XYZ file of C-alpha atoms in Angstrom:
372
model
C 143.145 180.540 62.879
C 140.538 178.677 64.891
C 142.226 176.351 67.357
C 141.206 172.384 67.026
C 138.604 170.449 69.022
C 139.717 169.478 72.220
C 140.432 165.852 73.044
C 137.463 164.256 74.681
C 138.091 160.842 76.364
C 135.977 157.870 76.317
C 134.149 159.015 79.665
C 133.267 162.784 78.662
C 129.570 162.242 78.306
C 129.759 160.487 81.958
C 131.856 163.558 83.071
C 129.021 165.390 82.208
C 126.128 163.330 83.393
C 127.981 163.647 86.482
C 127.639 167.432 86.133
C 131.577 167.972 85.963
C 133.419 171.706 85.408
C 135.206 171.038 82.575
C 138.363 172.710 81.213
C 140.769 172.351 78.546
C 144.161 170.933 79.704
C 146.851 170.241 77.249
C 144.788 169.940 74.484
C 141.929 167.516 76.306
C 138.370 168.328 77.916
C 138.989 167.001 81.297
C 137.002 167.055 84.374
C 138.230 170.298 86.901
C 136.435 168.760 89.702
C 132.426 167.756 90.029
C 131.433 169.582 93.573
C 134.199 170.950 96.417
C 137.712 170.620 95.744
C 138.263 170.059 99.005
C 135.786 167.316 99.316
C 137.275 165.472 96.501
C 140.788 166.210 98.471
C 140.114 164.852 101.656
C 138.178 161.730 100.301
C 141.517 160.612 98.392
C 142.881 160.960 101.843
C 140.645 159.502 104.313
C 138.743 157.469 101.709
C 138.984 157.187 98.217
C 138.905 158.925 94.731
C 138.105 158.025 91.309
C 140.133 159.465 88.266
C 139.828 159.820 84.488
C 143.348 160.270 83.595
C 143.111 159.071 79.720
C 144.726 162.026 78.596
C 148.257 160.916 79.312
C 150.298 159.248 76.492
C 151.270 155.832 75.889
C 153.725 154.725 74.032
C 154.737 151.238 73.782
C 158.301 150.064 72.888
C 159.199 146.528 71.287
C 161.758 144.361 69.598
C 164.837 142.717 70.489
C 166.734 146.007 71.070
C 163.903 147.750 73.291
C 165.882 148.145 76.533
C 168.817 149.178 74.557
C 166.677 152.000 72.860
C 165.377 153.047 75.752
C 169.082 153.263 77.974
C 170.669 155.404 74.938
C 167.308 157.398 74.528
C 166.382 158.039 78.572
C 168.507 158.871 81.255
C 167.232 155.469 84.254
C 168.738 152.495 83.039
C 165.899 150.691 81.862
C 167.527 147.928 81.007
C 167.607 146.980 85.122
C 163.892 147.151 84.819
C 162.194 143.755 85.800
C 159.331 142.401 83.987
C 156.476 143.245 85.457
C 157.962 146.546 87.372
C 158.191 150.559 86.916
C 160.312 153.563 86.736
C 160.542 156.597 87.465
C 162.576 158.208 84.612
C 163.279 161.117 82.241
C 163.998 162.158 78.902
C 166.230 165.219 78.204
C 167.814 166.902 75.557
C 171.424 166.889 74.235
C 172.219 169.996 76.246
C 170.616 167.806 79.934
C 167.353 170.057 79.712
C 164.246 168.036 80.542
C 161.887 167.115 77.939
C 159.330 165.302 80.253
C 159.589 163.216 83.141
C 157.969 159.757 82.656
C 156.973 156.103 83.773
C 157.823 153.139 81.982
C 156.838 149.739 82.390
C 158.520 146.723 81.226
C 155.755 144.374 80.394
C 157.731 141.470 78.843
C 160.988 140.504 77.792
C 161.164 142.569 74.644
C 158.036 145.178 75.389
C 157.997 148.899 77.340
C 155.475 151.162 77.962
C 156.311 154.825 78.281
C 153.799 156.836 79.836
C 154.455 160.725 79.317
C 152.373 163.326 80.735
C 149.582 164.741 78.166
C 151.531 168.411 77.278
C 154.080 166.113 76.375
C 153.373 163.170 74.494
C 153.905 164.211 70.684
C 157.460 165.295 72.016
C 158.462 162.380 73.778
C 156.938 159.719 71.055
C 158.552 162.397 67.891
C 162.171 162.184 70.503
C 161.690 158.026 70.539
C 161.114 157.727 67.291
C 163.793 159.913 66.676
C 166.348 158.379 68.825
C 165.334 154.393 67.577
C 167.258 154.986 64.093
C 169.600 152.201 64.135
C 168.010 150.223 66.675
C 166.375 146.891 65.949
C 163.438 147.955 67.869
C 159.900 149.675 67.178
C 158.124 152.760 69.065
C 154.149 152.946 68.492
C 151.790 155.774 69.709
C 149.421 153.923 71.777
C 147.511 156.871 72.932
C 144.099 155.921 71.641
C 144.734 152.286 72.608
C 143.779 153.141 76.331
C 141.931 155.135 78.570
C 143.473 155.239 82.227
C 141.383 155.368 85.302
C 143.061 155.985 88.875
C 141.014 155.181 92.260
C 143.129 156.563 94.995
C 143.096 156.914 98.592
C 143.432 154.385 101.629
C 140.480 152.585 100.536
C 141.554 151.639 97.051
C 142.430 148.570 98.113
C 139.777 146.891 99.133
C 137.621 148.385 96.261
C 139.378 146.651 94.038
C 140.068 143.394 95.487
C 136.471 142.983 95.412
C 136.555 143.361 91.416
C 139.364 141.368 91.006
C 141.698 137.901 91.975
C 144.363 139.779 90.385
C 147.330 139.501 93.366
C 146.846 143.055 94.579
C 148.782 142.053 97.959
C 151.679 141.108 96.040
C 151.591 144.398 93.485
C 154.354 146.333 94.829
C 154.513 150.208 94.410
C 155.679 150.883 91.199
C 154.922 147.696 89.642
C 152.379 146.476 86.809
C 150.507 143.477 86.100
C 148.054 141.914 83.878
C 144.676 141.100 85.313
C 140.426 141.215 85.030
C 138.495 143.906 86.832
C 135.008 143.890 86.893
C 135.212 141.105 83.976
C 137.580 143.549 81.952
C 140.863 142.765 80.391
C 143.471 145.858 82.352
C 146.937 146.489 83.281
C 146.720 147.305 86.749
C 149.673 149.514 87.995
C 150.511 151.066 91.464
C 152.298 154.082 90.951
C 150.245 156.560 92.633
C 150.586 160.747 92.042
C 148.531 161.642 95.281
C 150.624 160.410 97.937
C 148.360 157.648 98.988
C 147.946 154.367 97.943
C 146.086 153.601 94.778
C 145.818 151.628 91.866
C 145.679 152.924 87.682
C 143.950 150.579 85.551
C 145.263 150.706 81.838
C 142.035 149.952 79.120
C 140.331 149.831 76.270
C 138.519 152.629 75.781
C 135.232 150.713 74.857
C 135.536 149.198 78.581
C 136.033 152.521 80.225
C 132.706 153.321 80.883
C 131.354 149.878 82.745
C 134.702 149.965 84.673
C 134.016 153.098 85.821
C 130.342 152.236 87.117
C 131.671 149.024 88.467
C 134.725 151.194 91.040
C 131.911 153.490 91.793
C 129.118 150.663 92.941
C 132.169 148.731 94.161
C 133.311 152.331 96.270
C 129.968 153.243 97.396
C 129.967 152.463 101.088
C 133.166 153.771 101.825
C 133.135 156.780 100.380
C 134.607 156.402 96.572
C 133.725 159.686 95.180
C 134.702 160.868 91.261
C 137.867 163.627 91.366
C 139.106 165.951 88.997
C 142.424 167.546 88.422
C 141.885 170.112 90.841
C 142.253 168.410 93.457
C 145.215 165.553 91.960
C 147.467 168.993 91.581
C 146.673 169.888 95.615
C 147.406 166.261 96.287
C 150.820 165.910 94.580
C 151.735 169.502 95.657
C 151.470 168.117 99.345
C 153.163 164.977 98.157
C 156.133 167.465 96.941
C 155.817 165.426 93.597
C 157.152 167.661 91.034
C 154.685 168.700 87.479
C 156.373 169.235 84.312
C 155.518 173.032 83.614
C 156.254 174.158 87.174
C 159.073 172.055 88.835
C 160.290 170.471 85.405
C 161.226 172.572 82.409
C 163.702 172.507 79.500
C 165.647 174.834 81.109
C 166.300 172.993 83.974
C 168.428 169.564 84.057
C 167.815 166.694 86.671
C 170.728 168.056 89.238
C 169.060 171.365 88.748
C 165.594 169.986 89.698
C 167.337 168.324 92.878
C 166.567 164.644 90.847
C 170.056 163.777 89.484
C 168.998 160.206 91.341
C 167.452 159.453 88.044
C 170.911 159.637 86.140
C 172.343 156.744 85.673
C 175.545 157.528 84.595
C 177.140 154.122 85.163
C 174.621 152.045 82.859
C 176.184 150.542 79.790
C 176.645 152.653 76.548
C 176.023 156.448 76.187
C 172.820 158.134 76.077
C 171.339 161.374 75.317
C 172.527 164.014 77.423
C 175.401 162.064 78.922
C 178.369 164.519 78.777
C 176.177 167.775 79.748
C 174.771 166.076 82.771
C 177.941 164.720 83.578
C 178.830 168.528 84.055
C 175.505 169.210 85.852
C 176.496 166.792 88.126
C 179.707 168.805 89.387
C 178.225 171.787 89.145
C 175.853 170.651 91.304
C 177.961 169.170 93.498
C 180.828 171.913 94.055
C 178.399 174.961 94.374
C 174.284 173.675 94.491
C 171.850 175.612 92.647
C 168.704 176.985 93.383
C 167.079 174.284 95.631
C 163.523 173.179 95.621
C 161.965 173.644 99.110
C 158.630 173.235 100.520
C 157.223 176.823 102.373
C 154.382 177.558 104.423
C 152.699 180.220 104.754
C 152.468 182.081 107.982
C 149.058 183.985 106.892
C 146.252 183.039 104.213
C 147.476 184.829 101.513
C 148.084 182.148 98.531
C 151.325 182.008 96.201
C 151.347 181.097 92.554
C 153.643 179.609 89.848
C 155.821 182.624 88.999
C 156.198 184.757 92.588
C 158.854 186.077 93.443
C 160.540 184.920 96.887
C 162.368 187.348 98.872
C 164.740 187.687 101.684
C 165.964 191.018 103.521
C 164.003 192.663 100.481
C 166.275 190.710 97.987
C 164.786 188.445 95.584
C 166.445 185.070 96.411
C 163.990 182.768 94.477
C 160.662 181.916 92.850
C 157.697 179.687 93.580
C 156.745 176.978 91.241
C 153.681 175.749 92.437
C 151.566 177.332 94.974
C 148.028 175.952 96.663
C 145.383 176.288 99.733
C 146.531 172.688 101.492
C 143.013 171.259 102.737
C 145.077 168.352 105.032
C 147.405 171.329 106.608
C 144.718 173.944 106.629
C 147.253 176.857 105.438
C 148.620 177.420 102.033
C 151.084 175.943 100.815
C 154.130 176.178 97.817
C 156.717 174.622 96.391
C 159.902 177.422 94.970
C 163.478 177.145 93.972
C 165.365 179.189 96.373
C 169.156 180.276 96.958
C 170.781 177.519 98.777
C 171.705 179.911 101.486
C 168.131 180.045 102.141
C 167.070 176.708 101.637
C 167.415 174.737 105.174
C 163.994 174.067 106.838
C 163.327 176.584 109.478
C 165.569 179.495 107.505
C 163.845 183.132 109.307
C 162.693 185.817 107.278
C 161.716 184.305 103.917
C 158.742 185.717 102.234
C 156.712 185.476 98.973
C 155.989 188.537 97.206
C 152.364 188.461 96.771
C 150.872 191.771 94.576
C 153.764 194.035 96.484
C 153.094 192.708 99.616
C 156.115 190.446 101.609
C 153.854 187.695 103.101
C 156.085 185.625 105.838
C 156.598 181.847 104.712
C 158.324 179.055 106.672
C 160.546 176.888 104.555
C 160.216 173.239 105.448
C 161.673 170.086 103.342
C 159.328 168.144 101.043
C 156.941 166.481 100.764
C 154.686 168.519 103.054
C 152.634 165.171 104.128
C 153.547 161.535 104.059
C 150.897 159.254 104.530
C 150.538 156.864 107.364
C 151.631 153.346 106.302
């Protein structure tokens, strides 16, 4: 059986033009990076970056019982949610397992948008539309009503205040509003995934294009240059943002993942998950799991998703996400370990690389915070 097409956004020929590596993630042909990793790296953190980030889904949920769908069928309490503001939030299953984490924005009274990462999107929007029977609301796959573009980095700012008199001084982080760049019609959002400031600007895909030429003329003389994933995973892996896959899985719950923040257990009515996170929660709290940690490594040797770590030749965890960190000039990971071996500055904890014990230094997350 021949596997289908990839996904191609509405800015793949200009991906190309731009002489992009492209690879297939989660079902999409999406731009790996365009020259040096690194390069694209440190210009989201000294400068700026520009992203194509289409591929994640949108799903937009409306009707007079919207926030009510959305309590019972996610674990925030959406319902708190202001107009014209974000959450952080995530869907699990019955048994507290994590389905995706997401972002939704409440962009009137009666009207969310869910935004689930790409591997994810058919599950979330099949879970929704699973979870709305009996609720007087609506959930509609908006995926091919947008294409997404991030700019990123310390310069963002200005970039786009010179495409737009949309109140970017007033957008706080995590927050969306309605606006005009470059003469097109956008929601533009300040979530961020790279540890920096930045801006995502929600489309049609028919505008995509000229936006994109308008941030890069608009970037030019400060150093806007086009990214790829590549570098967005080394950015949020320094950020210690987690990525479903690697930090988030089905067989983890929230407590697990050291996010049981996102739980909102006292929010009116039940929701999905309720009782089995409730116990989670005091499992978690009378003996703590595996812990995510941030380690270092001592040498240049770099860890992987799926490593073993080890400790007095035990194996007392295993790495999730693993990366050469162009801002700390070493590499870098992100592992559940033992809790016994989780405090920053623990001695003797090493990641198994190909047989070999390479010395690591745990340290807490994120591994850089920028400067505000």
């Amino acid at each position: 059986m021949s596997s289908p097409e990839p996904r191609l956004t509405a800015l793949d020929a200009l991906h190309r033009s731009l002489g992009a590596t492209m690879t297939d993630f989660a079902g999409w042909d999406m731009p790996l990076r365009y020259g040096s990793e690194r390069d694209e790296h440190n210009a989201v953190r000294t400068k700026a970056g520009l992203f194509d980030l289409s591929h994640m889904g949108e799903i937009t949920v409306t009707g007079p019982q919207a926030a009510q769908l959305l309590n019972f069928a996610l674990v925030g309490n959406i319902a708190s949610v202001g107009v014209g503001r974000a959450r952080y939030t995530m869907i699990c299953q019955a048994d507290g397992g994590i389905l995706d984490d997401l972002i939704v924005y409440r962009l009137g009274e009666t009207e969310y948008m869910v935004v689930a990462n790409a591997s994810n999107a058919q599950v979330v929007l099949d879970a929704l539309t699973e979870r709305a029977a009996g609720f007087d609301a609506e959930v509609r796959d908006d995926r091919d009503a947008y294409a997404l573009i991030a700019v990123q980095g310390p310069e963002s700012p200005g970039i786009l205040a010179s495409l737009t008199d949309a109140d970017l001084d007033g957008l706080k982080y995590y927050a969306g509003l309605p606006g005009t760049v470059a003469g097109v019609p956008a929601l533009i959002a300040r979530t961020g995934y790279t540890g920096e400031d930045g801006f995502e600007l929600f489309v049609a895909p028919s505008d995509a294009e000229a936006l994109w030429q308008a941030l890069s003329k608009a970037g030019e003389g400060v150093g806007l240059i086009p990214c790829g994933l590549s570098c967005r995973d080394t950015l949020r892996l320094e950020a210690g943002m987690p990525l479903y896959g690697h930090e988030l899985s089905r067989e983890l719950t929230p407590f697990d993942a050291g996010l049981g923040r996102v739980v909102k257990f006292e929010k009116d009515g039940d929701f999905v998950g309720r009782e089995a996170l409730q116990r989670a929660a005091e499992r978690a709290a009378a003996a703590p799991p595996r812990v995510l940690v941030g380690l270092v490594a001592e040498g240049r040797r770099v860890p992987r998703a799926g490593y073993a770590v080890v400790a007095d030749g035990e194996v007392i965890g295993e790495v999730t996400s693993g990366a050469p960190s162009p801002t700390l000039g070493r590499p870098i990971a992100m592992a559940y370990v033992d809790a016994a071996h989780a405090t920053p500055g623990t001695a003797g904890v090493g990641v198994d690389i190909r047989g070999s014990h390479e010395p690591y230094e745990v340290v807490a997350l994120p591994f850089y915070k920028r400067q505000k």
